[in-house]
Coordinates of C-alpha atoms in Angstrom, one line a residue:
X1 CA -1.4 -1.4 68.2
X2 CA 1.3 -0.2 65.8
X3 CA 2.2 -3.9 65.0
X4 CA -1.5 -4.6 64.3
X5 CA -1.7 -1.5 62.0
X6 CA 1.4 -2.6 60.0
X7 CA 0.0 -6.2 59.6
X8 CA -3.3 -4.7 58.3
X9 CA -1.5 -2.5 55.8
X10 CA 0.5 -5.5 54.6
X11 CA -2.7 -7.6 54.2
X12 CA -4.3 -4.8 52.2
X13 CA -1.2 -4.5 49.9
X14 CA -1.2 -8.3 49.3
X15 CA -4.9 -8.2 48.5
X16 CA -4.4 -5.3 46.1
X17 CA -1.7 -7.2 44.3
X18 CA -3.8 -10.3 44.1
X19 CA -6.7 -8.3 42.8
X20 CA -4.6 -7.2 39.9
X21 CA -3.1 -10.6 38.8
X22 CA -2.3 -10.9 35.1
X23 CA -2.1 -14.5 33.9
X24 CA -1.6 -16.2 30.6
X25 CA -3.1 -19.6 29.6
X26 CA -2.7 -21.9 26.6
X27 CA -2.5 -25.7 26.1
X28 CA 1.0 -27.1 26.8
X29 CA 0.8 -29.4 23.7
X30 CA -0.8 -28.9 20.3
X31 CA -0.7 -30.4 16.9
X32 CA 0.9 -28.6 14.0
X33 CA -1.8 -26.8 12.0
X34 CA -4.5 -27.1 14.7
X35 CA -5.9 -24.0 16.2
X36 CA -5.6 -23.2 19.9
X37 CA -6.7 -20.4 22.3
X38 CA -4.2 -18.2 24.1
X39 CA -5.9 -16.0 26.8
X40 CA -4.6 -13.2 29.0
X41 CA -6.7 -12.5 32.1
X42 CA -6.3 -9.5 34.4
X43 CA -8.4 -9.5 37.6
X44 CA -9.5 -5.9 37.4
X45 CA -11.6 -3.8 35.1
X46 CA -9.5 -0.6 35.4
X47 CA -7.1 -1.5 32.6
X48 CA -5.5 1.6 30.9
X49 CA -3.7 -0.2 28.1
X50 CA -2.9 -3.7 26.9
X51 CA 0.5 -4.5 25.3
X52 CA 0.4 -7.6 23.1
X53 CA 3.0 -10.4 23.6
X54 CA 5.9 -11.3 21.3
X55 CA 4.9 -14.2 19.1
X56 CA 7.6 -16.5 17.7
X57 CA 7.8 -16.7 13.9
X58 CA 6.4 -20.2 13.7
X59 CA 3.3 -19.3 15.8
X60 CA 0.7 -17.8 13.4
X61 CA -2.0 -15.4 14.9
X62 CA -5.3 -16.2 13.1
X63 CA -7.5 -13.9 15.2
X64 CA -7.3 -11.4 18.0
X65 CA -7.1 -10.0 20.5
X66 CA -10.9 -10.2 21.2
X67 CA -11.8 -8.5 24.6
X68 CA -14.4 -9.8 27.1
X69 CA -15.2 -8.7 30.6
X70 CA -16.6 -10.8 33.5
X71 CA -18.1 -9.7 36.8
X72 CA -19.3 -11.7 39.8
X73 CA -21.0 -10.9 43.1
X74 CA -21.2 -12.9 46.3
X75 CA -23.2 -12.5 49.5
X76 CA -22.1 -14.6 52.6
X77 CA -23.7 -14.0 55.9
X78 CA -24.9 -10.6 54.8
X79 CA -21.5 -9.5 53.5
X80 CA -21.2 -8.8 49.8
X81 CA -18.1 -9.0 47.6
X82 CA -17.5 -8.5 43.9
X83 CA -14.8 -9.2 41.4
X84 CA -14.2 -8.2 37.8
X85 CA -11.8 -9.4 35.1
X86 CA -10.9 -8.6 31.5
X87 CA -9.8 -11.4 29.2
X88 CA -7.8 -10.9 25.9
X89 CA -8.1 -13.9 23.6
X90 CA -6.1 -14.9 20.6
X91 CA -6.7 -17.8 18.1
X92 CA -3.3 -19.2 17.0
X93 CA -1.7 -22.2 15.3
X94 CA 1.8 -23.6 15.0
X95 CA 3.1 -23.9 11.5
X96 CA 5.9 -26.4 12.4
X97 CA 6.9 -28.7 15.2
X98 CA 9.0 -27.5 18.1
X99 CA 8.9 -25.8 21.5
X100 CA 7.8 -22.1 21.5
X101 CA 7.7 -19.5 24.2
X102 CA 5.2 -16.6 24.1
X103 CA 6.2 -13.7 26.4
X104 CA 6.1 -10.0 26.8
X105 CA 2.4 -9.3 27.4
X106 CA 1.7 -6.4 29.8
X107 CA -1.2 -4.3 31.0
X108 CA -1.1 -0.8 32.5
X109 CA -3.3 -0.6 35.6
X110 CA -3.4 2.7 37.6
X111 CA -0.3 3.9 35.9
X112 CA 1.7 0.7 36.8
X113 CA 2.8 -2.0 34.4
X114 CA 1.9 -5.6 35.2
X115 CA 3.5 -8.4 33.2
X116 CA 1.9 -11.8 32.5
X117 CA 3.7 -15.1 32.9
X118 CA 5.4 -16.7 29.9
X119 CA 3.7 -19.6 28.1
X120 CA 5.6 -22.5 26.6
X121 CA 3.8 -24.6 23.9
X122 CA 5.1 -27.8 22.3
X123 CA 3.9 -28.5 18.8
X124 CA 4.2 -32.0 17.3
X125 CA 3.3 -33.7 14.1
X126 CA 3.4 -32.0 10.7
X127 CA 1.1 -29.9 8.5
X128 CA 0.8 -32.6 5.8
X129 CA -0.2 -35.2 8.5
X130 CA -3.0 -32.9 9.5
X131 CA -4.5 -32.4 6.1
X132 CA -6.4 -35.6 6.0
X133 CA -7.7 -35.2 9.5
X134 CA -8.8 -31.7 8.8
X135 CA -11.2 -32.9 6.2
X136 CA -12.6 -35.8 8.2
X137 CA -13.0 -33.6 11.3
X138 CA -15.7 -31.5 9.7
X139 CA -18.4 -34.1 10.2
X140 CA -19.0 -35.4 6.6
X141 CA -17.2 -35.0 3.3
X142 CA -20.2 -33.8 1.4
X143 CA -20.6 -30.7 3.4
X144 CA -16.9 -29.8 3.2
X145 CA -16.9 -30.4 -0.6
X146 CA -19.8 -28.1 -1.1
X147 CA -17.8 -25.2 0.5
X148 CA -20.3 -24.9 3.4
X149 CA -19.1 -22.9 6.5
X150 CA -17.0 -25.0 8.9
X151 CA -16.9 -24.7 12.6
X152 CA -14.2 -22.7 14.5
X153 CA -11.1 -24.9 15.1
X154 CA -11.5 -26.9 11.9
X155 CA -8.1 -27.2 10.2
X156 CA -7.7 -25.7 6.8
X157 CA -5.3 -27.9 4.8
X158 CA -3.5 -27.4 1.6
X159 CA -6.1 -29.6 -0.1
X160 CA -9.0 -27.4 1.1
X161 CA -7.5 -24.1 -0.3
X162 CA -4.7 -23.8 -2.8
X163 CA -3.5 -21.8 -5.8
X164 CA -2.4 -23.2 -9.1
X165 CA 0.2 -21.3 -11.3
X166 CA 0.2 -22.0 -15.0
X167 CA 2.0 -20.6 -18.0
X168 CA 0.7 -21.0 -21.6
X169 CA 4.3 -21.7 -22.7
X170 CA 7.3 -22.8 -20.6
X171 CA 9.8 -22.6 -23.5
X172 CA 9.9 -19.5 -25.5
X173 CA 12.3 -17.2 -27.4
X174 CA 13.6 -13.9 -26.1
X175 CA 10.8 -11.2 -26.1
X176 CA 8.1 -13.8 -26.9
X177 CA 5.0 -13.1 -24.7
X178 CA 4.0 -15.6 -21.9
X179 CA 0.6 -15.6 -20.2
X180 CA 1.0 -16.4 -16.5
X181 CA -2.2 -17.3 -14.6
X182 CA -2.9 -17.6 -10.8
X183 CA -6.1 -19.7 -10.2
X184 CA -7.7 -20.2 -6.8
X185 CA -9.3 -23.6 -5.7
X186 CA -11.3 -23.6 -2.5
X187 CA -13.6 -25.8 -0.4
X188 CA -13.9 -23.2 2.4
X189 CA -15.5 -19.8 2.7
X190 CA -12.7 -17.6 1.4
X191 CA -13.7 -13.9 1.7
X192 CA -10.4 -12.0 1.2
X193 CA -7.2 -12.7 -0.7
X194 CA -4.1 -10.5 -1.2
X195 CA -0.8 -11.2 -2.9
X196 CA 1.6 -9.1 -4.9
X197 CA 3.8 -10.1 -7.8
X198 CA 7.4 -9.2 -6.9
X199 CA 9.8 -7.4 -9.2
X200 CA 11.0 -10.0 -11.6
X201 CA 14.6 -10.0 -12.9
X202 CA 14.8 -10.6 -16.6
X203 CA 11.1 -10.0 -17.4
X204 CA 9.1 -7.0 -18.6
X205 CA 5.8 -7.7 -16.9
X206 CA 2.3 -6.2 -17.4
X207 CA -0.8 -7.2 -15.4
X208 CA -4.1 -7.9 -17.2
X209 CA -7.0 -6.0 -15.5
X210 CA -9.5 -8.6 -14.4
X211 CA -13.0 -7.8 -12.9
X212 CA -12.9 -6.7 -9.3
X213 CA -16.0 -8.8 -8.6
X214 CA -14.8 -12.4 -8.6
X215 CA -17.3 -15.0 -9.9
X216 CA -16.5 -18.5 -8.7
X217 CA -17.2 -21.6 -10.9
X218 CA -17.4 -25.3 -9.9
X219 CA -14.6 -27.5 -11.2
X220 CA -14.0 -31.1 -10.3
X221 CA -10.4 -32.0 -9.2
X222 CA -9.8 -35.6 -8.1
X223 CA -13.5 -36.1 -7.7
X224 CA -14.0 -33.1 -5.4
X225 CA -16.1 -30.1 -6.6
X226 CA -13.9 -27.0 -5.9
X227 CA -15.1 -23.4 -6.3
X228 CA -12.5 -21.8 -8.6
X229 CA -11.7 -18.4 -10.0
X230 CA -8.9 -16.9 -12.0
X231 CA -7.4 -14.4 -9.5
X232 CA -4.7 -12.7 -11.6
X233 CA -3.0 -12.8 -14.9
X234 CA 0.2 -11.3 -16.2
X235 CA 1.8 -11.0 -19.7
X236 CA 5.5 -11.4 -19.4
X237 CA 8.2 -10.6 -22.0
X238 CA 11.5 -12.3 -21.2
X239 CA 14.5 -9.9 -21.7
X240 CA 17.2 -12.5 -20.9
X241 CA 18.0 -16.0 -22.0
X242 CA 18.4 -19.2 -20.1
X243 CA 16.4 -20.6 -17.2
X244 CA 14.4 -17.8 -15.6
X245 CA 12.7 -18.3 -12.3
X246 CA 9.3 -16.9 -11.4
X247 CA 9.4 -17.2 -7.5
X248 CA 6.6 -18.5 -5.3
X249 CA 4.2 -15.9 -3.9
X250 CA 2.6 -16.0 -0.4
X251 CA -1.0 -14.9 -0.5
X252 CA -2.8 -13.7 2.7
X253 CA -6.3 -15.1 2.8
X254 CA -9.2 -14.7 5.2
X255 CA -11.6 -17.7 5.8
X256 CA -14.9 -17.4 7.7
X257 CA -15.8 -20.1 10.2
X258 CA -18.8 -20.5 12.3
X259 CA -18.6 -20.4 16.1
X260 CA -21.6 -22.4 17.4
X261 CA -20.4 -22.3 21.0
X262 CA -19.7 -18.5 21.2
X263 CA -19.5 -17.1 24.7
X264 CA -22.3 -14.7 25.4
X265 CA -20.0 -12.0 26.9
X266 CA -17.6 -12.4 24.1
X267 CA -20.4 -12.2 21.5
X268 CA -21.7 -9.1 23.1
X269 CA -18.4 -7.2 23.1
X270 CA -17.6 -8.3 19.5
X271 CA -20.8 -7.2 17.9
X272 CA -22.9 -10.3 18.7
X273 CA -21.4 -12.3 15.7
X274 CA -21.2 -16.1 15.7
X275 CA -18.6 -16.0 12.9
X276 CA -14.9 -15.8 13.1
X277 CA -12.5 -14.7 10.5
X278 CA -9.4 -16.9 10.3
X279 CA -6.2 -15.8 8.6
X280 CA -4.6 -18.3 6.2
X281 CA -1.4 -18.0 4.2
X282 CA -1.5 -19.7 0.8
X283 CA 1.8 -20.5 -1.0
X284 CA 1.5 -20.2 -4.8
X285 CA 4.3 -22.3 -6.3
X286 CA 7.1 -20.9 -8.5
X287 CA 7.7 -21.8 -12.1
X288 CA 10.7 -22.1 -14.4
X289 CA 10.7 -20.7 -17.9
X290 CA 13.3 -21.7 -20.5
X291 CA 14.2 -18.7 -22.7
X292 CA 16.1 -19.5 -26.0
X293 CA 18.1 -16.7 -27.7
X294 CA 17.0 -15.4 -31.0
X295 CA 19.0 -16.5 -34.1
X296 CA 21.6 -14.1 -35.5
X297 CA 19.8 -10.8 -35.8
X298 CA 19.6 -8.9 -39.2
X299 CA 21.1 -5.4 -39.3
X300 CA 17.6 -3.8 -39.7
X301 CA 15.9 -5.9 -36.9
X302 CA 13.1 -3.9 -35.3
X303 CA 13.1 -5.8 -32.0
X304 CA 9.6 -7.1 -32.7
X305 CA 8.7 -10.7 -31.7
X306 CA 5.3 -12.0 -32.6
X307 CA 3.1 -11.5 -35.7
X308 CA 3.0 -8.1 -37.4
X309 CA 2.0 -6.2 -40.6
X310 CA 3.0 -2.7 -41.9
X311 CA 1.3 -0.1 -44.1
X312 CA 2.2 3.4 -45.2
X313 CA 0.2 6.3 -46.6
X314 CA 1.2 9.8 -47.9
X315 CA -1.4 12.4 -47.2
X316 CA -0.9 14.0 -50.7
X317 CA 1.3 13.4 -53.7
X318 CA 1.3 16.9 -55.3
X319 CA 2.4 19.9 -53.3
X320 CA 4.3 23.2 -53.7
X321 CA 7.7 23.9 -52.3
X322 CA 7.7 24.7 -48.5
X323 CA 4.3 23.0 -48.0
X324 CA 4.3 20.3 -45.2
X325 CA 3.5 16.7 -46.0
X326 CA 2.8 13.8 -43.6
X327 CA 3.8 10.2 -44.2
X328 CA 1.9 7.9 -41.9
X329 CA 3.4 4.4 -41.1
X330 CA 1.2 1.9 -39.2
X331 CA 2.6 -1.2 -37.6
X332 CA -0.2 -3.7 -36.5
X333 CA -0.3 -7.1 -35.0
X334 CA 0.3 -8.9 -31.7
X335 CA 3.6 -9.3 -29.7
X336 CA 5.9 -7.0 -27.8
X337 CA 4.3 -4.0 -29.4
X338 CA 5.6 -1.6 -26.7
X339 CA 9.2 -2.5 -27.3
X340 CA 9.4 -1.9 -31.1
X341 CA 11.9 0.4 -32.6
X342 CA 10.7 3.3 -34.7
X343 CA 10.7 2.4 -38.4
X344 CA 13.4 4.2 -40.4
X345 CA 12.3 6.1 -43.5
X346 CA 14.8 7.2 -46.3
X347 CA 13.7 10.7 -47.4
X348 CA 15.3 12.7 -50.2
X349 CA 18.2 15.0 -49.1
X350 CA 16.3 18.2 -50.0
X351 CA 13.6 17.5 -47.5
X352 CA 13.5 18.9 -44.0
X353 CA 12.6 16.0 -41.6
X354 CA 11.1 16.2 -38.1
X355 CA 10.7 13.7 -35.3
X356 CA 7.8 11.4 -35.8
X357 CA 4.6 11.8 -33.7
X358 CA 3.9 8.4 -32.2
X359 CA 0.3 7.3 -31.4
X360 CA -0.3 4.2 -29.3
X361 CA -3.4 2.3 -30.3
X362 CA -2.5 -1.0 -28.6
X363 CA -4.1 -2.9 -25.7
X364 CA -3.0 -5.7 -23.4
X365 CA -4.6 -9.1 -24.0
X366 CA -3.9 -12.7 -23.0
X367 CA -2.0 -13.1 -26.3
X368 CA 0.3 -10.2 -25.6
X369 CA 0.0 -6.5 -26.7
X370 CA -2.4 -6.2 -29.7
X371 CA -3.3 -3.3 -31.8
X372 CA -1.3 -0.7 -33.8
X373 CA 1.5 1.8 -33.4
X374 CA 1.1 4.8 -35.6
X375 CA 4.1 6.9 -36.7
X376 CA 3.4 10.3 -38.4
X377 CA 6.5 11.7 -40.1
X378 CA 6.4 15.4 -41.0
X379 CA 8.5 16.5 -44.0
X380 CA 8.8 19.8 -45.9
X381 CA 10.2 19.8 -49.5
X382 CA 12.3 22.9 -50.2
X383 CA 12.7 22.7 -54.0
X384 CA 10.5 21.8 -57.0
X385 CA 10.8 18.5 -58.8
X386 CA 9.8 14.9 -58.7
X387 CA 11.0 12.9 -55.7
X388 CA 10.9 9.2 -54.9
X389 CA 10.2 8.1 -51.3
X390 CA 11.6 4.5 -50.8
X391 CA 9.4 1.7 -49.3
X392 CA 9.6 1.4 -45.5
X393 CA 11.1 -1.8 -44.4
X394 CA 10.2 -3.7 -41.2
X395 CA 12.0 -6.9 -40.0
X396 CA 10.6 -8.9 -37.1
X397 CA 10.9 -12.5 -35.6
X398 CA 7.8 -14.6 -36.5
X399 CA 7.1 -17.0 -33.6
X400 CA 4.8 -19.1 -35.8
X401 CA 7.5 -19.9 -38.3
X402 CA 10.5 -19.5 -35.9
X403 CA 12.3 -17.2 -38.4
X404 CA 12.8 -13.6 -39.4
X405 CA 10.4 -11.9 -41.8
X406 CA 11.0 -8.7 -43.7
X407 CA 8.0 -6.6 -44.7
X408 CA 7.9 -3.6 -47.1
X409 CA 5.4 -0.9 -47.7
X410 CA 4.8 0.6 -51.2
X411 CA 7.0 3.4 -52.5
X412 CA 5.7 6.9 -53.2
X413 CA 6.3 9.6 -55.9
X414 CA 5.9 13.2 -54.7
X415 CA 5.5 16.0 -57.2
X416 CA 6.7 19.4 -55.9
X417 CA 5.8 22.5 -57.8
X418 CA 7.4 25.9 -57.5
X419 CA 6.3 27.5 -54.2
X420 CA 5.6 31.1 -53.0
X421 CA 8.4 30.9 -50.5
X422 CA 6.2 30.6 -47.4
X423 CA 4.7 27.4 -46.1
X424 CA 0.9 26.8 -46.1
X425 CA 0.1 25.5 -42.7
X426 CA -3.6 26.2 -42.4
X427 CA -4.5 22.6 -42.7
X428 CA -1.9 21.3 -40.1
X429 CA -1.5 21.4 -36.4
X430 CA 0.7 24.2 -35.1
X431 CA 2.2 21.8 -32.6
X432 CA 3.5 19.6 -35.4
X433 CA 5.0 22.6 -37.2
X434 CA 6.3 24.6 -34.2
X435 CA 10.0 24.1 -35.2
X436 CA 9.6 25.5 -38.7
X437 CA 9.7 29.1 -37.5
X438 CA 12.9 28.5 -35.6
X439 CA 15.0 27.5 -38.5
X440 CA 16.2 31.0 -39.5
X441 CA 16.3 34.0 -37.2
X442 CA 15.9 37.5 -38.6
X443 CA 18.8 39.9 -38.4
X444 CA 18.2 42.8 -36.0
X445 CA 18.1 46.1 -37.8
X446 CA 17.9 48.6 -34.8
X447 CA 21.0 50.3 -33.5
X448 CA 20.7 48.9 -30.0
X449 CA 21.5 50.5 -26.7
X450 CA 24.9 52.2 -26.1
X451 CA 26.6 52.8 -22.8
X452 CA 29.6 54.7 -21.6
X453 CA 32.8 52.7 -20.8
X454 CA 32.8 53.7 -17.1
X455 CA 29.2 52.6 -16.5
X456 CA 29.6 49.3 -14.7
X457 CA 27.5 47.6 -12.0
X458 CA 30.6 46.6 -10.0
X459 CA 31.4 49.0 -7.1
X460 CA 28.3 51.1 -8.0
X461 CA 25.8 52.2 -5.2
X462 CA 23.4 49.5 -6.4
X463 CA 26.2 46.9 -6.1
X464 CA 27.0 47.8 -2.4
X465 CA 23.3 48.0 -1.5
X466 CA 22.7 44.5 -2.9
X467 CA 25.7 43.2 -1.0
X468 CA 24.5 44.6 2.3
X469 CA 21.0 43.2 1.7
X470 CA 22.4 39.7 1.1
X471 CA 24.5 39.8 4.3
X472 CA 21.4 40.8 6.3
X473 CA 19.4 38.0 4.8
X474 CA 22.1 35.5 5.6
X475 CA 22.4 36.6 9.2
X476 CA 18.6 36.5 9.7
X477 CA 18.4 33.0 8.2
X478 CA 21.3 31.9 10.3
X479 CA 19.6 33.1 13.5
X480 CA 16.2 31.6 12.6
X481 CA 17.6 28.2 11.6
X482 CA 19.9 28.0 14.7
X483 CA 17.0 28.7 17.0
X484 CA 15.0 26.0 15.1
X485 CA 17.8 23.5 15.6
X486 CA 18.0 24.2 19.3
X487 CA 14.2 23.7 19.6
X488 CA 14.4 20.5 17.7
X489 CA 17.1 19.2 20.0
X490 CA 14.8 19.7 23.0
X491 CA 12.8 16.5 22.6
X492 CA 10.4 17.2 25.5
X493 CA 9.6 20.6 24.1
X494 CA 9.0 19.2 20.6
X495 CA 6.7 16.6 22.0
X496 CA 4.7 19.3 23.8
X497 CA 4.4 21.4 20.7
X498 CA 3.2 18.5 18.6
X499 CA 0.9 17.0 21.3
X500 CA -2.3 18.8 20.0
X501 CA -1.5 17.9 16.4
X502 CA -1.1 14.2 17.3
X503 CA -4.2 14.2 19.4
X504 CA -6.3 15.8 16.7
X505 CA -5.1 13.2 14.2
X506 CA -6.1 10.4 16.6
X507 CA -9.5 12.0 17.2
X508 CA -10.1 12.2 13.4
X509 CA -9.3 8.5 13.2
X510 CA -11.7 7.8 16.1
X511 CA -14.5 9.7 14.4
X512 CA -14.0 7.7 11.3
X513 CA -14.2 4.5 13.4
X514 CA -17.4 5.9 15.1
X515 CA -19.0 6.4 11.7
X516 CA -18.1 2.9 10.7
X517 CA -19.7 1.5 13.9
X518 CA -16.5 0.0 15.3
X519 CA -17.1 0.5 19.0
X520 CA -14.1 -1.3 20.5
X521 CA -11.6 0.3 18.1
X522 CA -13.2 3.7 18.6
X523 CA -12.8 3.7 22.4
X524 CA -9.2 2.4 22.1
X525 CA -8.3 5.3 19.8
X526 CA -10.0 7.9 22.0
X527 CA -8.1 6.6 25.1
X528 CA -4.8 6.7 23.1
X529 CA -5.6 10.3 22.1
X530 CA -6.2 11.4 25.8
X531 CA -3.3 9.5 27.4
X532 CA -1.0 10.4 24.5
X533 CA -1.9 14.1 24.6
X534 CA -1.3 14.6 28.3
X535 CA 1.9 12.5 28.2
X536 CA 3.4 14.5 25.4
X537 CA 2.1 17.9 26.7
X538 CA 3.5 17.3 30.2
X539 CA 6.6 15.3 29.0
X540 CA 5.7 12.3 31.2
X541 CA 6.8 8.7 30.6
X542 CA 4.1 6.0 30.2
X543 CA 4.8 4.5 33.6
X544 CA 4.2 7.9 35.3
X545 CA 0.8 8.4 33.7
X546 CA -1.9 8.3 36.4
X547 CA -4.8 10.5 37.4
X548 CA -3.0 11.8 40.5
X549 CA 0.2 12.6 38.6
X550 CA -1.7 14.3 35.8
X551 CA -3.6 16.5 38.3
X552 CA -0.4 17.5 40.0
X553 CA 1.4 18.3 36.8
X554 CA -1.4 20.3 35.4
X555 CA -1.8 22.3 38.6
X556 CA 2.0 23.1 38.4
X557 CA 1.5 24.4 34.9
X558 CA -1.2 26.8 36.2
X559 CA -4.2 25.0 34.6
X560 CA -7.4 25.8 36.4
X561 CA -9.1 23.2 38.6
X562 CA -12.2 23.2 36.4
X563 CA -10.2 22.3 33.3
X564 CA -8.4 19.5 35.2
X565 CA -11.7 18.1 36.3
X566 CA -13.0 18.2 32.7
X567 CA -10.0 16.2 31.4
X568 CA -10.2 13.6 34.2
X569 CA -13.9 13.4 33.6
X570 CA -13.3 12.8 29.9
X571 CA -11.0 9.8 30.8
X572 CA -13.7 8.4 33.1
X573 CA -16.4 9.0 30.5
X574 CA -14.5 7.2 27.9
X575 CA -13.8 4.1 30.0
X576 CA -17.4 4.0 31.3
X577 CA -19.1 4.4 28.0
X578 CA -16.8 1.7 26.6
X579 CA -18.9 -0.9 28.3
X580 CA -22.2 1.0 28.6
X581 CA -25.3 -0.7 27.3
X582 CA -27.9 0.9 25.2
X583 CA -27.5 3.4 22.4
X584 CA -23.9 2.7 21.2
X585 CA -23.9 5.5 18.7
X586 CA -25.1 8.0 21.3
X587 CA -22.5 6.7 23.8
X588 CA -19.7 7.2 21.2
X589 CA -20.9 10.7 20.4
X590 CA -20.9 11.6 24.0
X591 CA -17.4 10.2 24.6
X592 CA -16.0 11.9 21.5
X593 CA -17.4 15.4 22.5
X594 CA -16.0 15.0 26.1
X595 CA -12.5 14.1 24.8
X596 CA -12.4 16.8 22.3
X597 CA -13.6 19.5 24.7
X598 CA -11.1 18.5 27.4
X599 CA -8.1 18.6 25.1
X600 CA -9.2 22.0 23.7
X601 CA -9.7 23.4 27.2
X602 CA -6.2 22.4 28.3
X603 CA -4.6 23.7 25.1
X604 CA -6.3 27.1 25.4
X605 CA -5.4 27.4 29.1
X606 CA -1.7 26.6 28.6
X607 CA -1.4 28.9 25.6
X608 CA -2.8 31.8 27.7
X609 CA -0.4 31.0 30.6

């Protein structure tokens, strides 16, 4: 009888293991650039967590994982049996030929980790060899050229989607502006594109703000009507000479394809959509710019490269001594306006001169920086007489004539009459004249405060009191920070303290997903909040997390049975509502309230204990 019981237990154990098999499947051979399915199936519906596999660098994940559940029922001779399974599906492609192994996928079932088998895939051919086949495999060139939606699995070649990089000039002088343009050409349904210009050595770079809403235009390239749009533009000012490289940039794009043979279960659990978003990396080529040095620079070179003009204006030509006067110098044109040196003005020696107030009236355009830089020089003549203000000189490099040009403003004569000794500032900004009152300080006329020779702070009662207070403060801070350091060293204790904060943050994220109507992501986040909270609060490892262990640990901590039942009920509610039909918004609200109430109950109970 005992032998029969042992055999029965072994059979039950074997059946339990088989009921929780976790298998991975994928084609053993694929073509480079072709999409293939990678599936992980676990024969149970009680999956606590899925850990995704480790993908080699040359296997690109285009979509996934999408989750689907299957259930089946059988009745044989009056006996019924049922089975359930959950499948995690990835859409992938190989970017180059070779043999690749995908491993590391795990699921947590009943607190135990189950690993899937490794999958080896051999990729042959090359991406360029697939480009022609990708176009012909769409069932007609006209439909492809018109940018109509392709079916899932259709290859996206470099001829279907690419980015051209162009510069308005590839040979320039130092500081001469260059317009760099990235233009997208597509025959497929491109919905998203992201790419960032890296930090460029040897260039001062500014991006031109283009409209956020992209409007595509039709442009024929090699007889094919591409939809095109200028994606980004940069104005670049080379700061070094020689051959400067603008590196290639990898853009991350998303292309929509139509899935005509979508599985009903998979469509249900993914929102009922028959469309699939496929990730595609687009390589924008690099470009080389030849930068020639400027000829021998004059001594008064302003640093300007482009086309400029200069004007000057004196706000008044007759004043009294100590009255402020403003000389405005305006440099206008197009070029490296932001990098200009401030013009130098030769004022008479008897004038007090102050730093110029600079006003930037320029804007970035495809030609460079256009507009004006305004310099307001504030001067104050101190003595009467007639004074000559010399013309202001401005030397720049003209890119049109490939030579230096020197510009001059007109000179000015300023008549200064005898003043009253005080400046009239009523017509001027106090901010511009704030330094005038700080030139000369008044001599103090009061006698000041006198003290006896023996009256010192050192060794006085106030001195000793201050010293004792500082020592007490130091000791207090030392004790507080030492206790904090000891607490921080206790990792388990710190996890327990932060458990509620981490769970609250996850529930906030779950609520945001609920408002966005993202069912699957919402339930995943709520489950992470519940399991993560109890694991941190009770200092339990992931492999120890099970309903029985949680109940036992909470009871040891003195948590009431009703609170424990409420938490386990929240876990069950979350996993049940995840696949419940009907009002998805109502189901999510119900799950969210159950999870939040359970965590708050445990937190309040453990604080009271």
